PDB file of C-alpha atoms in Angstrom:
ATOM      1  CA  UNK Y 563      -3.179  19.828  16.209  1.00 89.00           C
ATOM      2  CA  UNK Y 564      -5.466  18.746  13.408  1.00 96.00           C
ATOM      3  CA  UNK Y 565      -5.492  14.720  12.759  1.00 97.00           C
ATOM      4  CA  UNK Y 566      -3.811  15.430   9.358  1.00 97.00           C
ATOM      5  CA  UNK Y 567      -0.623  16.702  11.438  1.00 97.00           C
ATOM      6  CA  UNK Y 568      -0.965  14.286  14.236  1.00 98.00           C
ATOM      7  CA  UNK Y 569      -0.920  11.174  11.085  1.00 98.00           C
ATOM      8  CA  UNK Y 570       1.780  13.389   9.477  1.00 98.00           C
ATOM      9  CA  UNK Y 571       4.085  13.197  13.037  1.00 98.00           C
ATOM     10  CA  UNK Y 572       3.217   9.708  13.580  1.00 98.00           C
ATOM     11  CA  UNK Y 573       4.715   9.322   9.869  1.00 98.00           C
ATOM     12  CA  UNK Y 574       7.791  11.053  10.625  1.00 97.00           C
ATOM     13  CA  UNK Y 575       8.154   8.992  14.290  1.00 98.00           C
ATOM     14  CA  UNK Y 576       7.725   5.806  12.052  1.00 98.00           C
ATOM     15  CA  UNK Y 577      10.462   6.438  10.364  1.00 97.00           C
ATOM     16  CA  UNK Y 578      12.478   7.900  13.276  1.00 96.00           C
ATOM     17  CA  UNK Y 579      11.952   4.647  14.935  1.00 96.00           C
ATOM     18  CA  UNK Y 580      13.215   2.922  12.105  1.00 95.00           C
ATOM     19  CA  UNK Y 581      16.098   4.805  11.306  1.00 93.00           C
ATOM     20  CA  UNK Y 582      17.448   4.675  15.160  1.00 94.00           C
ATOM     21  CA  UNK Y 583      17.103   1.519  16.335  1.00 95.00           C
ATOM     22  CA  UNK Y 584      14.188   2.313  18.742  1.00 96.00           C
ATOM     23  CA  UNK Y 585      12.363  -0.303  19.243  1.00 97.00           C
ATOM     24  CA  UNK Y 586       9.790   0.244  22.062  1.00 98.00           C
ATOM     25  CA  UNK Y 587       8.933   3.518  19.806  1.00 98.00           C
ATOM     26  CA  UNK Y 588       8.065   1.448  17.072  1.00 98.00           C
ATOM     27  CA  UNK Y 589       6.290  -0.905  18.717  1.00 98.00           C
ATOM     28  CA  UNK Y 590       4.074   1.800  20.899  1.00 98.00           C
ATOM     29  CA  UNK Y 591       3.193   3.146  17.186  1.00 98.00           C
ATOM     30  CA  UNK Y 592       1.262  -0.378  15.724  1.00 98.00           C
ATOM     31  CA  UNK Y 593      -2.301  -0.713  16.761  1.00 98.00           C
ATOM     32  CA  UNK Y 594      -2.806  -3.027  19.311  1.00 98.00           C
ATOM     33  CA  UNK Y 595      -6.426  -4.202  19.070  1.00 98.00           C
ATOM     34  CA  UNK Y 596      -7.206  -3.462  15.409  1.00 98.00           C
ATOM     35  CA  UNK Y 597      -5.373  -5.666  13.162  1.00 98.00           C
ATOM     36  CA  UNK Y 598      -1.784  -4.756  11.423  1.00 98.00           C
ATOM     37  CA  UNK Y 599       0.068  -5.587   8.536  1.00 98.00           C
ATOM     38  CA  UNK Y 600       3.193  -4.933   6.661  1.00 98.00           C
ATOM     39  CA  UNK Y 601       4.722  -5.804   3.242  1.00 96.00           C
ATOM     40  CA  UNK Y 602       8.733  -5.042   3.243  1.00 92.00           C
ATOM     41  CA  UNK Y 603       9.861  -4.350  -0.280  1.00 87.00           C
ATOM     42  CA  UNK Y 604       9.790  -8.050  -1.776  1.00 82.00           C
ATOM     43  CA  UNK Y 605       8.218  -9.726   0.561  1.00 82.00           C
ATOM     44  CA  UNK Y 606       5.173 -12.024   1.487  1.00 86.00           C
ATOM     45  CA  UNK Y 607       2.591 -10.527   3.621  1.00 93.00           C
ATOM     46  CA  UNK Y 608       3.482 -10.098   7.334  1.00 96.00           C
ATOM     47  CA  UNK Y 609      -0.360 -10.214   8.869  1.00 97.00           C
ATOM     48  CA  UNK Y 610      -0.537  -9.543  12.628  1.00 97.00           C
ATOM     49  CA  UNK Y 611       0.931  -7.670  15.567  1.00 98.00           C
ATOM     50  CA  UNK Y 612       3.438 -10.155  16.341  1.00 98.00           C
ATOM     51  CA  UNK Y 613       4.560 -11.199  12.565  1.00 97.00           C
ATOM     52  CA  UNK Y 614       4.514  -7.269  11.827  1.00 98.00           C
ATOM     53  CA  UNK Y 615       6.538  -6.422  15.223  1.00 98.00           C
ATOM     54  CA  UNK Y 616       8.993  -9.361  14.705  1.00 97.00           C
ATOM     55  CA  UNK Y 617       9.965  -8.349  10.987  1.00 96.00           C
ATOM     56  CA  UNK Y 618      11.168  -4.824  12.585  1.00 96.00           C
ATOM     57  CA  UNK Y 619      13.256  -6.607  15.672  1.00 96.00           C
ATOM     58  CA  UNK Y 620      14.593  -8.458  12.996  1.00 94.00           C
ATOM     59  CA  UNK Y 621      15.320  -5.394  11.001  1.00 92.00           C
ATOM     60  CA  UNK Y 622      16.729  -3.950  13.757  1.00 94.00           C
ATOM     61  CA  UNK Y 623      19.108  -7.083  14.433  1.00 93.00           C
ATOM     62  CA  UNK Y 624      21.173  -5.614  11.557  1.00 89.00           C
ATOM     63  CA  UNK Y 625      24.784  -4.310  12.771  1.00 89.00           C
ATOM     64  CA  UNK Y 626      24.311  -0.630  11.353  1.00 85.00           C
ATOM     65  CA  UNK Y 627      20.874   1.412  10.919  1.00 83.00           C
ATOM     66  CA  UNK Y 628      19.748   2.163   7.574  1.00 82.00           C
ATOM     67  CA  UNK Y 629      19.548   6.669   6.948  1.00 88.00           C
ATOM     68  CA  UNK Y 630      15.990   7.118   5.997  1.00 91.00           C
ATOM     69  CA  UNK Y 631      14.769  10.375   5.007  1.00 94.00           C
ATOM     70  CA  UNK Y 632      11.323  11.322   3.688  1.00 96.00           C
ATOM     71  CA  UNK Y 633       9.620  13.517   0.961  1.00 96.00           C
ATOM     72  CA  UNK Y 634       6.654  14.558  -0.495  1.00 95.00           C
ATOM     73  CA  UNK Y 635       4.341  12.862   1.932  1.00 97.00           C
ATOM     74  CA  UNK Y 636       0.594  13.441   1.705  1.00 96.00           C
ATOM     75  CA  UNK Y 637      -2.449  12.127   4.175  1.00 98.00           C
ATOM     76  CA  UNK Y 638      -5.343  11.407   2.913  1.00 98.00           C
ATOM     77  CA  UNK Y 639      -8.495  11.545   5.199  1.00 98.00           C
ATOM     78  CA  UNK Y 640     -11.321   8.893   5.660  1.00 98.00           C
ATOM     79  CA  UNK Y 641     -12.817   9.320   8.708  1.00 97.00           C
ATOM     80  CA  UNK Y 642     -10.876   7.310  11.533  1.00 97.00           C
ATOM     81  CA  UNK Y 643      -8.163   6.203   9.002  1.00 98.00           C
ATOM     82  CA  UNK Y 644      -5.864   7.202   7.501  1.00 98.00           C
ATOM     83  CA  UNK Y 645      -3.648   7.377   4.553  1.00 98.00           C
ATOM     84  CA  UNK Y 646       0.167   8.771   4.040  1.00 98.00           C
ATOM     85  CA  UNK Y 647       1.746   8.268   0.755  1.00 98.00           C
ATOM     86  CA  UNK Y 648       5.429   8.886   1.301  1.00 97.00           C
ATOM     87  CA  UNK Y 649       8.365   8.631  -0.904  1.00 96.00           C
ATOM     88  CA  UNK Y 650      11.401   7.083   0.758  1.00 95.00           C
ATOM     89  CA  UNK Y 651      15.139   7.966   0.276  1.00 94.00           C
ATOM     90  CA  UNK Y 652      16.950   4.992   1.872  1.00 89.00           C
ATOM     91  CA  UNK Y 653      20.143   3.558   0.652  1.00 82.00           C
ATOM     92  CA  UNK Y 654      20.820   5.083  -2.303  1.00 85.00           C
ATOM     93  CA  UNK Y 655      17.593   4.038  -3.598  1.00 89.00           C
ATOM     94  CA  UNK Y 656      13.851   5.745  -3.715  1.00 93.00           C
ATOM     95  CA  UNK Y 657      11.069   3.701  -2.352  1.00 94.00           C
ATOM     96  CA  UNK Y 658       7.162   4.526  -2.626  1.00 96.00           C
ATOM     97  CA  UNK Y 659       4.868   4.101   0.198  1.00 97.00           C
ATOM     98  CA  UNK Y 660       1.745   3.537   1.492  1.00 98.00           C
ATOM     99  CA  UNK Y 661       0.956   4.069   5.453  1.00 98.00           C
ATOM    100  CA  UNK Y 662      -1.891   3.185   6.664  1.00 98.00           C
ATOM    101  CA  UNK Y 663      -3.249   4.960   9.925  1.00 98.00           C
ATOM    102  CA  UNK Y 664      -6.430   4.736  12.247  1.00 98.00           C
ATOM    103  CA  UNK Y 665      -7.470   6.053  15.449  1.00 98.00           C
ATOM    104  CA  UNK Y 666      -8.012   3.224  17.957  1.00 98.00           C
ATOM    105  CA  UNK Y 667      -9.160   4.223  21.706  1.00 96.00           C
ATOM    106  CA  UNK Y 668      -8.666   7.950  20.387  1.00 96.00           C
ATOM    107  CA  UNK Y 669      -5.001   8.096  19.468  1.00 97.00           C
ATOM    108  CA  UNK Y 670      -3.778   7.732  16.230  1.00 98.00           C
ATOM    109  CA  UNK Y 671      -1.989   4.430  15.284  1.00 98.00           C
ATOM    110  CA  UNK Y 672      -0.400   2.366  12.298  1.00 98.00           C
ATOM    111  CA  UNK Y 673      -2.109  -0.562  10.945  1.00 98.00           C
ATOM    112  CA  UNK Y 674      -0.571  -0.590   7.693  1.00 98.00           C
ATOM    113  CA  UNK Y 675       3.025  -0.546   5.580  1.00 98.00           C
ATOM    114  CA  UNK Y 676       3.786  -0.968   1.820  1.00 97.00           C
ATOM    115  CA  UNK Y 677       7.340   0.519   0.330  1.00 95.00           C
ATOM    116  CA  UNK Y 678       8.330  -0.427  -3.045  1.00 92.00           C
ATOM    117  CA  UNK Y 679      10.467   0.897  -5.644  1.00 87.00           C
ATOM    118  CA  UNK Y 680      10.576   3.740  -7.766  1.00 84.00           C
ATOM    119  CA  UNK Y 681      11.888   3.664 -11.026  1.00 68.00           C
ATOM    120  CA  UNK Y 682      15.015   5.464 -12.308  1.00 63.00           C
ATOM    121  CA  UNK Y 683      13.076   8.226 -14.081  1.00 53.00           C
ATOM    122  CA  UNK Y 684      10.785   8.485 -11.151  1.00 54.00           C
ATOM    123  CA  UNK Y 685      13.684   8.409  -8.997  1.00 55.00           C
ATOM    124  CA  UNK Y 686      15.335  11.621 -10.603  1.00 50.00           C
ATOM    125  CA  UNK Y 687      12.085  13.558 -10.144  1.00 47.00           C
ATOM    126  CA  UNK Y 688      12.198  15.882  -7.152  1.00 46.00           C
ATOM    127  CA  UNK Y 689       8.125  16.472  -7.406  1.00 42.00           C
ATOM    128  CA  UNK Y 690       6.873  13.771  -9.322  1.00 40.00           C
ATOM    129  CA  UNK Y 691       3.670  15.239 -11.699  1.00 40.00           C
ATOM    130  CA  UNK Y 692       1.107  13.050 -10.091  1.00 39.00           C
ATOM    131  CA  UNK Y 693      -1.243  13.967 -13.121  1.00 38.00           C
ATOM    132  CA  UNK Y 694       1.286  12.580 -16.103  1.00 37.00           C
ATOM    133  CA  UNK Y 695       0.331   9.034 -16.973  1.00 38.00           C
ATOM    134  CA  UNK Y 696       3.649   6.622 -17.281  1.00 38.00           C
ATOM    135  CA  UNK Y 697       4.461   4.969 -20.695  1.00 36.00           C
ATOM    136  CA  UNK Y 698       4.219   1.430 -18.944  1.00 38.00           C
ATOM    137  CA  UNK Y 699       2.792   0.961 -15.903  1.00 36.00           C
ATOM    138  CA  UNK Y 700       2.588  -2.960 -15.630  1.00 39.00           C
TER     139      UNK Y 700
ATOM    140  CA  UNK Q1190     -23.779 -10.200   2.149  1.00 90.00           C
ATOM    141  CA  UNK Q1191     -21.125  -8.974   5.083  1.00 96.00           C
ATOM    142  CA  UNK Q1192     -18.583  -6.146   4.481  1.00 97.00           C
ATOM    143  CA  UNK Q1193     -16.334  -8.689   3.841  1.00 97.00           C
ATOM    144  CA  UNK Q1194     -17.808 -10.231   1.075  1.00 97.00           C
ATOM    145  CA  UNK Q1195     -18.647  -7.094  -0.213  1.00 98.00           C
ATOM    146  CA  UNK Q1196     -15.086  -5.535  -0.205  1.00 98.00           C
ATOM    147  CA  UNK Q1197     -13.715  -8.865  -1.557  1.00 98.00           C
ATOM    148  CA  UNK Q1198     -15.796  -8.974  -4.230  1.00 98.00           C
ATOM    149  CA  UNK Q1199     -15.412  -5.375  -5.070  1.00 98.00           C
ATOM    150  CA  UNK Q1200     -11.787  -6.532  -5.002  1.00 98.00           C
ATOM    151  CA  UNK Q1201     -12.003  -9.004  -7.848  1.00 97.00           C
ATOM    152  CA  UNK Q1202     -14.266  -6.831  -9.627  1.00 98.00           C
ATOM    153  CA  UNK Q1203     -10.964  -4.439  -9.524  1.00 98.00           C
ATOM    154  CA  UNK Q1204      -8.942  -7.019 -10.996  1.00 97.00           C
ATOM    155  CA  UNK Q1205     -11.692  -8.090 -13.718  1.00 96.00           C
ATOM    156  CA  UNK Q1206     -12.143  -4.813 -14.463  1.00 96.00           C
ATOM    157  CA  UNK Q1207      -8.286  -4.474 -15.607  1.00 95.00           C
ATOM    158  CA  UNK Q1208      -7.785  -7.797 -17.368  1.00 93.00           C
ATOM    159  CA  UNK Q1209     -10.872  -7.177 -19.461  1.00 94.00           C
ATOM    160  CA  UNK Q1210     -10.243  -3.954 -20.453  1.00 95.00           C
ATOM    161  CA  UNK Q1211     -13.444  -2.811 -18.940  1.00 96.00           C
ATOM    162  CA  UNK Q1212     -12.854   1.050 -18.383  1.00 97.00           C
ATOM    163  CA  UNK Q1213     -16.724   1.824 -17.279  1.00 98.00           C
ATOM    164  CA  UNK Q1214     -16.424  -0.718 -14.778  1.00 98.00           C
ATOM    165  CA  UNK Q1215     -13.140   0.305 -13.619  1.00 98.00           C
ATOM    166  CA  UNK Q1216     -14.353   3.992 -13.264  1.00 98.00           C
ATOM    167  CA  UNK Q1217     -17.523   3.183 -11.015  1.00 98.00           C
ATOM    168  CA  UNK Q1218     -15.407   1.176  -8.729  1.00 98.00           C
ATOM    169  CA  UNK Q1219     -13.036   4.158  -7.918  1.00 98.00           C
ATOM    170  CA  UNK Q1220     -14.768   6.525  -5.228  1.00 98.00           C
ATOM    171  CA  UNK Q1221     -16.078   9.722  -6.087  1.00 98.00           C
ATOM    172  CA  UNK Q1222     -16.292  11.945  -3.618  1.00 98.00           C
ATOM    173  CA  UNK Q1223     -13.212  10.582  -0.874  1.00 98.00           C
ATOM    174  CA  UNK Q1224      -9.291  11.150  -2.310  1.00 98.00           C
ATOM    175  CA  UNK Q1225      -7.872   8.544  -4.301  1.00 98.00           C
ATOM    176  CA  UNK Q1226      -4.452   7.407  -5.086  1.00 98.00           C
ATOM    177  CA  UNK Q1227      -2.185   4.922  -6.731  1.00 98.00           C
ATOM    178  CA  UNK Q1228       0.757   3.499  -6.923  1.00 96.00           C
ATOM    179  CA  UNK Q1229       1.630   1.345  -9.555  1.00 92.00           C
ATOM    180  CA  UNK Q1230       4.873  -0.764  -9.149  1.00 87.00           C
ATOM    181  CA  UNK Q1231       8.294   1.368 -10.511  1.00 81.00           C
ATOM    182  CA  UNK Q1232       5.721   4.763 -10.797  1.00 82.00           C
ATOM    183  CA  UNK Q1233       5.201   8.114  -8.423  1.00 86.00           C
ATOM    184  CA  UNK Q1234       2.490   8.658  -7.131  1.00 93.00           C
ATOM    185  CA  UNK Q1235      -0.989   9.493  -9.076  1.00 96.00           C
ATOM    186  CA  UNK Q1236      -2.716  11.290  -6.254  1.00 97.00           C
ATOM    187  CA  UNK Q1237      -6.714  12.234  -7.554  1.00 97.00           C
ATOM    188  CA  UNK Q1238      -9.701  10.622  -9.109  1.00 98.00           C
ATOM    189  CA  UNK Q1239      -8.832  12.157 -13.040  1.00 98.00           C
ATOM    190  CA  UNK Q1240      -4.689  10.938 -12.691  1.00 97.00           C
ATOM    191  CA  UNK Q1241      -5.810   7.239 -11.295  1.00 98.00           C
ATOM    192  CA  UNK Q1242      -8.327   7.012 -14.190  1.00 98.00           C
ATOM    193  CA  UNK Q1243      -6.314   8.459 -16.579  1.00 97.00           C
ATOM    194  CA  UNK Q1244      -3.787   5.980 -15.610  1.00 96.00           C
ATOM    195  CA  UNK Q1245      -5.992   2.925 -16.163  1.00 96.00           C
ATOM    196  CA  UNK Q1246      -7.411   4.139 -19.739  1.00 96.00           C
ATOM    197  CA  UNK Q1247      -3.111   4.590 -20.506  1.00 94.00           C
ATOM    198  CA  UNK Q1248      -2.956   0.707 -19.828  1.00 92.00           C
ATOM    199  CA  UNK Q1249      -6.040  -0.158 -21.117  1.00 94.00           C
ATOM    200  CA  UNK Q1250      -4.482   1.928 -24.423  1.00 93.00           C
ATOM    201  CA  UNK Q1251      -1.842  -1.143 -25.216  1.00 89.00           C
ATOM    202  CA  UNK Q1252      -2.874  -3.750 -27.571  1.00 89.00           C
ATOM    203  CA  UNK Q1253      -3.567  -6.670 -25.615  1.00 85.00           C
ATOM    204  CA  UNK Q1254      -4.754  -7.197 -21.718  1.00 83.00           C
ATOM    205  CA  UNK Q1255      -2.742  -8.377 -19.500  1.00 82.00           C
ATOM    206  CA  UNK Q1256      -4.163 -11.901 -17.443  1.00 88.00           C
ATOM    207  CA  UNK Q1257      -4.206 -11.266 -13.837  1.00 92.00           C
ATOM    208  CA  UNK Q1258      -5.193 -13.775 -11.229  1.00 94.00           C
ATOM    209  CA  UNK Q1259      -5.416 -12.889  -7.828  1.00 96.00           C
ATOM    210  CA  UNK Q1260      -4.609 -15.559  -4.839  1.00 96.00           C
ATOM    211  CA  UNK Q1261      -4.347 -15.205  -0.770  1.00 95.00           C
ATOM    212  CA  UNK Q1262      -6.671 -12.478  -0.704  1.00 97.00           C
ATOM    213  CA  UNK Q1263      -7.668 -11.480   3.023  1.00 96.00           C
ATOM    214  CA  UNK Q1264      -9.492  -8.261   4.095  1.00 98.00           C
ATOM    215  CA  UNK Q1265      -8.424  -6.261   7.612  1.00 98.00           C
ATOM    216  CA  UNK Q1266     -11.915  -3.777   8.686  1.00 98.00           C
ATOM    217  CA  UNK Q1267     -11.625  -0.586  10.043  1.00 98.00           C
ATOM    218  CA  UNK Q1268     -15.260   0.277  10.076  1.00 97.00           C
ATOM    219  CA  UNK Q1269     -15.878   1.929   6.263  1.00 97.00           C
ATOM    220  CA  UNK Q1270     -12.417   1.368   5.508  1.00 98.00           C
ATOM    221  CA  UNK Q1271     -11.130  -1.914   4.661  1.00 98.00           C
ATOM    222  CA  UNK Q1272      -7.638  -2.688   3.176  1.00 98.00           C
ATOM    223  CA  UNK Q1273      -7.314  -5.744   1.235  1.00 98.00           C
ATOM    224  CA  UNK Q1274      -3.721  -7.578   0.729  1.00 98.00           C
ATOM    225  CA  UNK Q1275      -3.670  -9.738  -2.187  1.00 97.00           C
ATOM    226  CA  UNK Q1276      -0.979 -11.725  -4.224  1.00 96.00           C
ATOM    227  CA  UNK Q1277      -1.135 -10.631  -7.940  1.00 95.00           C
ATOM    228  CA  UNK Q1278      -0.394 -13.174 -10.871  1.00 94.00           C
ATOM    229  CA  UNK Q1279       0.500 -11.065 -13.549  1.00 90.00           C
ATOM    230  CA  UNK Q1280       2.441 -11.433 -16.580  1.00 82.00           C
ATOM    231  CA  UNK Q1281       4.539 -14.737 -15.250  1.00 85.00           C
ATOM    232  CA  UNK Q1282       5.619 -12.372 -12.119  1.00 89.00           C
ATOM    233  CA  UNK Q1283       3.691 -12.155  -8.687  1.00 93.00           C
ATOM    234  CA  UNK Q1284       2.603  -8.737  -7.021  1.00 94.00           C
ATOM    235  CA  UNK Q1285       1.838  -8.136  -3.564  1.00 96.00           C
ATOM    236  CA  UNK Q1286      -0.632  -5.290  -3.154  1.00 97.00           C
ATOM    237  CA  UNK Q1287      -2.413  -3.389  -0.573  1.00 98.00           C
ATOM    238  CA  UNK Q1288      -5.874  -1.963  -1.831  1.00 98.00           C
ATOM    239  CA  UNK Q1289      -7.805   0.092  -0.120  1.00 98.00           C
ATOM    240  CA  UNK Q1290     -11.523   0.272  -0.084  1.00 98.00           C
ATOM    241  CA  UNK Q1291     -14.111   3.024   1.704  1.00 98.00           C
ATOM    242  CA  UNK Q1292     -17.666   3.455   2.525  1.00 98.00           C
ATOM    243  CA  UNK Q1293     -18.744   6.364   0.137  1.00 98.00           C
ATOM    244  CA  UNK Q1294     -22.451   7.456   0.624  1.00 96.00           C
ATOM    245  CA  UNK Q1295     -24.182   3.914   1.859  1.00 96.00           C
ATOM    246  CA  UNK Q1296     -21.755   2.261  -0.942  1.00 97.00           C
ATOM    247  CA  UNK Q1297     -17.874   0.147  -0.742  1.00 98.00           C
ATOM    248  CA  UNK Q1298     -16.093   2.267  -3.693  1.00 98.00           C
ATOM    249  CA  UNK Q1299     -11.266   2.024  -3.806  1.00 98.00           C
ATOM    250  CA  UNK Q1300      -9.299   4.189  -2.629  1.00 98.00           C
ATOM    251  CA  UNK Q1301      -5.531   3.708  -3.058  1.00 98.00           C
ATOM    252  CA  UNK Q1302      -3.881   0.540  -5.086  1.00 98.00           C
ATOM    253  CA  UNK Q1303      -0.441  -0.221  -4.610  1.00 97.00           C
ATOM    254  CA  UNK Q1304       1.278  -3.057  -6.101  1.00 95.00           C
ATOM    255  CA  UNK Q1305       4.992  -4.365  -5.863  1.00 92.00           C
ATOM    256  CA  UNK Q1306       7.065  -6.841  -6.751  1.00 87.00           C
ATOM    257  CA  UNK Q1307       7.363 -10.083  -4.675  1.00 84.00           C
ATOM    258  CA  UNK Q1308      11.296 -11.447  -4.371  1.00 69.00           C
ATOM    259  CA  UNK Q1309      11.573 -14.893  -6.724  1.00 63.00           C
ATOM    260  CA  UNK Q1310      11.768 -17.150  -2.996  1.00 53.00           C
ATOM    261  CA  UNK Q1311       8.249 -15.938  -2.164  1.00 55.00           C
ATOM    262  CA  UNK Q1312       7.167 -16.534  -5.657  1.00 55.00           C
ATOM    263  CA  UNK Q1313       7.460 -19.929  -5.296  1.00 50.00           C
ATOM    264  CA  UNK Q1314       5.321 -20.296  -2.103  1.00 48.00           C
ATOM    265  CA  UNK Q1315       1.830 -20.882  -2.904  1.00 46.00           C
ATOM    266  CA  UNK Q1316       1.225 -19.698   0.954  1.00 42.00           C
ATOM    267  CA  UNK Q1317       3.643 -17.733   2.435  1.00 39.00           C
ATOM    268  CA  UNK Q1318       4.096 -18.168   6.246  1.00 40.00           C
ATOM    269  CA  UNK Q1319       3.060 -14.618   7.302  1.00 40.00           C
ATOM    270  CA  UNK Q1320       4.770 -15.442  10.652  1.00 38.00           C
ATOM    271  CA  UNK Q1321       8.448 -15.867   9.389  1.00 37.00           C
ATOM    272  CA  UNK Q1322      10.683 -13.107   8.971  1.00 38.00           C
ATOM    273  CA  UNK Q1323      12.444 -12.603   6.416  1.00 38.00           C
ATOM    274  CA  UNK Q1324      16.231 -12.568   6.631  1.00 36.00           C
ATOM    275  CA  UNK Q1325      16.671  -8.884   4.818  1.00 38.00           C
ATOM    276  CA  UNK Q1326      13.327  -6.592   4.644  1.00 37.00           C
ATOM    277  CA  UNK Q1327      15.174  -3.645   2.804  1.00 39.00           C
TER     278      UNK Q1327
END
């Protein structure tokens, strides 16, 4: 398995985790020793292990899991890290996201999450042109 | 000058770049060589080093620059990578983003940007408490 599909599964089990209540998955996913972060769509900064981990117990307090499916994800290489940009499909809505990866002790682990929203227009789009410039981007 | 400092200042450079409408500045910052991304808040993805700067030349097309100021900045290393999470003033609205920095031939150069919108409670907290959760994450 290259590392691009090894960050690729260990996308796919981030969401799996999320999207089935399975906690001890998630939480054997987040780097131990390097440090972690997470910013939930309108949110303040969750920075550390324990913030990060406690924001998805919390999600996962909720009575009924959220369906989360996943498209047009692409890793981008640097070495020991990283990077998936993902576009989520989660309750009724399209999210954009960044996933940051690195390999600590020689596995692959996540040190990094940022969804946010797409817009309407970008929403429709099954395969977004990455190389057409929006009217407004700000 | 540590990595640190280097990647934090490259950071504001980022942002000065933008709200002065400096477009040489902005395209030495953006590595060369590596992939680069962004994701600007409501847009898919611009995946490449000609979309991102294409992008950026689009915004720096409208008639008058936008004043950004930057607060809470830290910086998580990952050996040449480093991912800084910032607040974003911006326009009488606040932006959390996630910008990603590498190590490109002996020099710090960005990778990815993404920026989204913070909700109007964590607005109004100069320093958010990265260790409380937030009631509803999605």
């Amino acid at each position: 398995m290259t590392d691009q599909d090894a960050v690729l599964a260990l996308n796919q089990a981030f969401y799996r985790a999320f999207a089935t209540y399975d906690y001890p998955a998630m939480e054997a996913l987040w780097a131990r020793r390097l440090p972690v972060a997470c910013l939930h769509p309108g949110w303040p900064l969750l920075a550390g292990r324990e913030a990060v981990l406690r924001s998805w117990r919390e999600l996962m307090s909720q009575p009924e899991p959220t369906a989360v499916h996943v498209r047009n994800a692409v890793v981008q290489m640097y070495g020991d890290t990283a990077l998936v940009l993902c576009e989520e499909m989660i309750g009724g809505g399209v999210l954009a996201a960044s996933n940051l990866f690195v390999r600590e002790d020689g596995a692959w682990r996540m040190a990094h999450h940022q969804a946010g929203p797409l817009a309407p227009a970008a929403q429709r789009r099954p395969e977004p042109k990455a190389d057409t410039p929006p009217r407004r981007l700000h």
